[in-house]
Amino acid sequence: AHFMVPDDIHEFFTPFVHDDTGFTRNVKDEKLLYTLAWYIPGATGMTGSAKVRINNLGLRDERDYPLEKPKDCFRVLGLGDSMTFGKGVEERETFLGRLEARLRGRFPDRCIEILNAGMPNTNFYTQWIHYQLEWHKFKPDLIVVAFFVYNDTQLQGEEEPYSLRWMELVD
């Protein structure tokens, strides 16, 4: 296995570098303080060895989108954790980026927007709170939820049961 590990593997485990000082002052719910802070429109950083750009809607994407969905446009909102966000990969390499490319290839004359609301280190509960507070404004036609068993079967907070026995039970 060591033979197949790329030279930049350590960069995969480097967190997305961000400056949240300008945003956290506006977060009213303390539980959301460290999850919303990554999504400052215009922010850039790295996830592993891949560049990240936060678009005008506060989501990971290389493109900006209007808040109001264009007429006759099909808008998909992707919810999930770091797997959805695309930790360690370029935006086009995320599963949502690949889905968008395939749909645009299949329907070249159709307006298709796929919004990546992936949030590393969160579970569905946290993502749902963000949907209720902000992301519902995007008025998606479809919501795709990526479920990762280790994050989404655990409680959020200090009581998270990250133990080997718990992981064996989940498996």
PDB file of N, CA and C in Angstrom, residues 18 20-40 119-136 156-157:
ATOM      1  N   HIS A  18      -8.928  28.889   6.495  1.00  0.00           N
ATOM      2  CA  HIS A  18      -9.933  29.940   6.352  1.00  0.00           C
ATOM      3  C   HIS A  18      -9.786  30.952   7.478  1.00  0.00           C
ATOM      4  N   ASP A  20     -12.215  33.049   9.753  1.00  0.00           N
ATOM      5  CA  ASP A  20     -13.620  33.185  10.104  1.00  0.00           C
ATOM      6  C   ASP A  20     -13.911  34.390  10.993  1.00  0.00           C
ATOM      7  N   THR A  21     -12.931  35.223  11.258  1.00  0.00           N
ATOM      8  CA  THR A  21     -13.125  36.316  12.206  1.00  0.00           C
ATOM      9  C   THR A  21     -14.191  37.309  11.758  1.00  0.00           C
ATOM     10  N   GLY A  22     -14.309  37.552  10.464  1.00  0.00           N
ATOM     11  CA  GLY A  22     -15.294  38.514   9.988  1.00  0.00           C
ATOM     12  C   GLY A  22     -16.709  37.994  10.028  1.00  0.00           C
ATOM     13  N   PHE A  23     -16.881  36.686  10.137  1.00  0.00           N
ATOM     14  CA  PHE A  23     -18.208  36.115  10.054  1.00  0.00           C
ATOM     15  C   PHE A  23     -18.758  35.710  11.413  1.00  0.00           C
ATOM     16  N   THR A  24     -17.905  35.202  12.291  1.00  0.00           N
ATOM     17  CA  THR A  24     -18.394  34.637  13.545  1.00  0.00           C
ATOM     18  C   THR A  24     -19.072  35.670  14.430  1.00  0.00           C
ATOM     19  N   ARG A  25     -18.762  36.933  14.248  1.00  0.00           N
ATOM     20  CA  ARG A  25     -19.427  37.970  15.051  1.00  0.00           C
ATOM     21  C   ARG A  25     -20.927  38.010  14.772  1.00  0.00           C
ATOM     22  N   ASN A  26     -21.345  37.560  13.588  1.00  0.00           N
ATOM     23  CA  ASN A  26     -22.756  37.628  13.209  1.00  0.00           C
ATOM     24  C   ASN A  26     -23.535  36.356  13.498  1.00  0.00           C
ATOM     25  N   VAL A  27     -22.887  35.327  13.998  1.00  0.00           N
ATOM     26  CA  VAL A  27     -23.558  34.051  14.259  1.00  0.00           C
ATOM     27  C   VAL A  27     -24.234  34.131  15.628  1.00  0.00           C
ATOM     28  N   LYS A  28     -25.568  33.995  15.627  1.00  0.00           N
ATOM     29  CA  LYS A  28     -26.318  34.141  16.869  1.00  0.00           C
ATOM     30  C   LYS A  28     -26.416  32.834  17.648  1.00  0.00           C
ATOM     31  N   ASP A  29     -26.440  31.714  16.962  1.00  0.00           N
ATOM     32  CA  ASP A  29     -26.558  30.419  17.621  1.00  0.00           C
ATOM     33  C   ASP A  29     -25.156  29.850  17.818  1.00  0.00           C
ATOM     34  N   GLU A  30     -24.740  29.731  19.070  1.00  0.00           N
ATOM     35  CA  GLU A  30     -23.374  29.292  19.377  1.00  0.00           C
ATOM     36  C   GLU A  30     -23.049  27.926  18.782  1.00  0.00           C
ATOM     37  N   LYS A  31     -24.055  27.041  18.641  1.00  0.00           N
ATOM     38  CA  LYS A  31     -23.821  25.722  18.067  1.00  0.00           C
ATOM     39  C   LYS A  31     -23.335  25.809  16.625  1.00  0.00           C
ATOM     40  N   LEU A  32     -23.666  26.914  15.944  1.00  0.00           N
ATOM     41  CA  LEU A  32     -23.314  27.064  14.536  1.00  0.00           C
ATOM     42  C   LEU A  32     -22.037  27.857  14.326  1.00  0.00           C
ATOM     43  N   LEU A  33     -21.454  28.345  15.396  1.00  0.00           N
ATOM     44  CA  LEU A  33     -20.322  29.254  15.312  1.00  0.00           C
ATOM     45  C   LEU A  33     -19.187  28.724  14.437  1.00  0.00           C
ATOM     46  N   TYR A  34     -18.845  27.458  14.566  1.00  0.00           N
ATOM     47  CA  TYR A  34     -17.678  26.941  13.855  1.00  0.00           C
ATOM     48  C   TYR A  34     -18.026  26.197  12.573  1.00  0.00           C
ATOM     49  N   THR A  35     -19.297  26.130  12.232  1.00  0.00           N
ATOM     50  CA  THR A  35     -19.635  25.502  10.955  1.00  0.00           C
ATOM     51  C   THR A  35     -19.949  26.551   9.904  1.00  0.00           C
ATOM     52  N   LEU A  36     -20.659  27.603  10.261  1.00  0.00           N
ATOM     53  CA  LEU A  36     -20.955  28.647   9.286  1.00  0.00           C
ATOM     54  C   LEU A  36     -19.725  29.438   8.896  1.00  0.00           C
ATOM     55  N   ALA A  37     -18.741  29.473   9.769  1.00  0.00           N
ATOM     56  CA  ALA A  37     -17.606  30.366   9.589  1.00  0.00           C
ATOM     57  C   ALA A  37     -16.798  30.074   8.323  1.00  0.00           C
ATOM     58  N   TRP A  38     -16.868  28.876   7.789  1.00  0.00           N
ATOM     59  CA  TRP A  38     -16.091  28.559   6.593  1.00  0.00           C
ATOM     60  C   TRP A  38     -16.658  29.214   5.351  1.00  0.00           C
ATOM     61  N   TYR A  39     -17.901  29.573   5.369  1.00  0.00           N
ATOM     62  CA  TYR A  39     -18.603  29.891   4.144  1.00  0.00           C
ATOM     63  C   TYR A  39     -18.789  31.388   3.926  1.00  0.00           C
ATOM     64  N   ILE A  40     -17.694  32.100   3.915  1.00  0.00           N
ATOM     65  CA  ILE A  40     -17.691  33.531   3.667  1.00  0.00           C
ATOM     66  C   ILE A  40     -17.568  33.733   2.157  1.00  0.00           C
ATOM     67  N   MET A 119     -20.475  20.259   4.167  1.00  0.00           N
ATOM     68  CA  MET A 119     -19.861  20.875   5.348  1.00  0.00           C
ATOM     69  C   MET A 119     -19.018  19.843   6.089  1.00  0.00           C
ATOM     70  N   PRO A 120     -17.697  19.926   5.960  1.00  0.00           N
ATOM     71  CA  PRO A 120     -16.854  18.971   6.687  1.00  0.00           C
ATOM     72  C   PRO A 120     -17.123  18.983   8.189  1.00  0.00           C
ATOM     73  N   ASN A 121     -16.961  17.824   8.789  1.00  0.00           N
ATOM     74  CA  ASN A 121     -17.076  17.650  10.245  1.00  0.00           C
ATOM     75  C   ASN A 121     -18.466  17.957  10.788  1.00  0.00           C
ATOM     76  N   THR A 122     -19.488  17.675  10.001  1.00  0.00           N
ATOM     77  CA  THR A 122     -20.851  17.874  10.475  1.00  0.00           C
ATOM     78  C   THR A 122     -21.676  16.626  10.218  1.00  0.00           C
ATOM     79  N   ASN A 123     -22.828  16.569  10.862  1.00  0.00           N
ATOM     80  CA  ASN A 123     -23.769  15.504  10.565  1.00  0.00           C
ATOM     81  C   ASN A 123     -25.034  16.125   9.971  1.00  0.00           C
ATOM     82  N   PHE A 124     -26.013  15.294   9.643  1.00  0.00           N
ATOM     83  CA  PHE A 124     -27.205  15.799   8.968  1.00  0.00           C
ATOM     84  C   PHE A 124     -27.962  16.797   9.828  1.00  0.00           C
ATOM     85  N   TYR A 125     -27.949  16.644  11.122  1.00  0.00           N
ATOM     86  CA  TYR A 125     -28.642  17.583  12.004  1.00  0.00           C
ATOM     87  C   TYR A 125     -28.131  19.007  11.788  1.00  0.00           C
ATOM     88  N   THR A 126     -26.826  19.183  11.791  1.00  0.00           N
ATOM     89  CA  THR A 126     -26.235  20.503  11.586  1.00  0.00           C
ATOM     90  C   THR A 126     -26.557  21.023  10.186  1.00  0.00           C
ATOM     91  N   GLN A 127     -26.478  20.157   9.201  1.00  0.00           N
ATOM     92  CA  GLN A 127     -26.767  20.557   7.826  1.00  0.00           C
ATOM     93  C   GLN A 127     -28.225  20.980   7.685  1.00  0.00           C
ATOM     94  N   TRP A 128     -29.138  20.286   8.357  1.00  0.00           N
ATOM     95  CA  TRP A 128     -30.552  20.622   8.299  1.00  0.00           C
ATOM     96  C   TRP A 128     -30.806  21.990   8.938  1.00  0.00           C
ATOM     97  N   ILE A 129     -30.125  22.293  10.019  1.00  0.00           N
ATOM     98  CA  ILE A 129     -30.259  23.610  10.645  1.00  0.00           C
ATOM     99  C   ILE A 129     -29.857  24.696   9.643  1.00  0.00           C
ATOM    100  N   HIS A 130     -28.748  24.476   8.946  1.00  0.00           N
ATOM    101  CA  HIS A 130     -28.303  25.456   7.950  1.00  0.00           C
ATOM    102  C   HIS A 130     -29.320  25.585   6.815  1.00  0.00           C
ATOM    103  N   TYR A 131     -29.911  24.468   6.419  1.00  0.00           N
ATOM    104  CA  TYR A 131     -30.936  24.532   5.382  1.00  0.00           C
ATOM    105  C   TYR A 131     -32.100  25.406   5.849  1.00  0.00           C
ATOM    106  N   GLN A 132     -32.555  25.181   7.067  1.00  0.00           N
ATOM    107  CA  GLN A 132     -33.686  25.946   7.587  1.00  0.00           C
ATOM    108  C   GLN A 132     -33.355  27.432   7.730  1.00  0.00           C
ATOM    109  N   LEU A 133     -32.114  27.738   8.107  1.00  0.00           N
ATOM    110  CA  LEU A 133     -31.726  29.129   8.307  1.00  0.00           C
ATOM    111  C   LEU A 133     -31.426  29.862   7.006  1.00  0.00           C
ATOM    112  N   GLU A 134     -30.731  29.220   6.085  1.00  0.00           N
ATOM    113  CA  GLU A 134     -30.207  29.912   4.899  1.00  0.00           C
ATOM    114  C   GLU A 134     -30.533  29.244   3.575  1.00  0.00           C
ATOM    115  N   TRP A 135     -30.223  27.981   3.453  1.00  0.00           N
ATOM    116  CA  TRP A 135     -30.201  27.346   2.147  1.00  0.00           C
ATOM    117  C   TRP A 135     -31.574  27.164   1.514  1.00  0.00           C
ATOM    118  N   HIS A 136     -32.644  27.210   2.302  1.00  0.00           N
ATOM    119  CA  HIS A 136     -33.988  27.121   1.717  1.00  0.00           C
ATOM    120  C   HIS A 136     -34.218  28.269   0.735  1.00  0.00           C
ATOM    121  N   GLN A 156     -24.144  15.050  17.979  1.00  0.00           N
ATOM    122  CA  GLN A 156     -23.260  16.179  17.723  1.00  0.00           C
ATOM    123  C   GLN A 156     -22.827  16.763  19.067  1.00  0.00           C
ATOM    124  N   GLY A 157     -21.562  17.012  19.231  1.00  0.00           N
ATOM    125  CA  GLY A 157     -21.068  17.635  20.457  1.00  0.00           C
ATOM    126  C   GLY A 157     -20.062  16.774  21.170  1.00  0.00           C
TER     127      GLY A 157
END
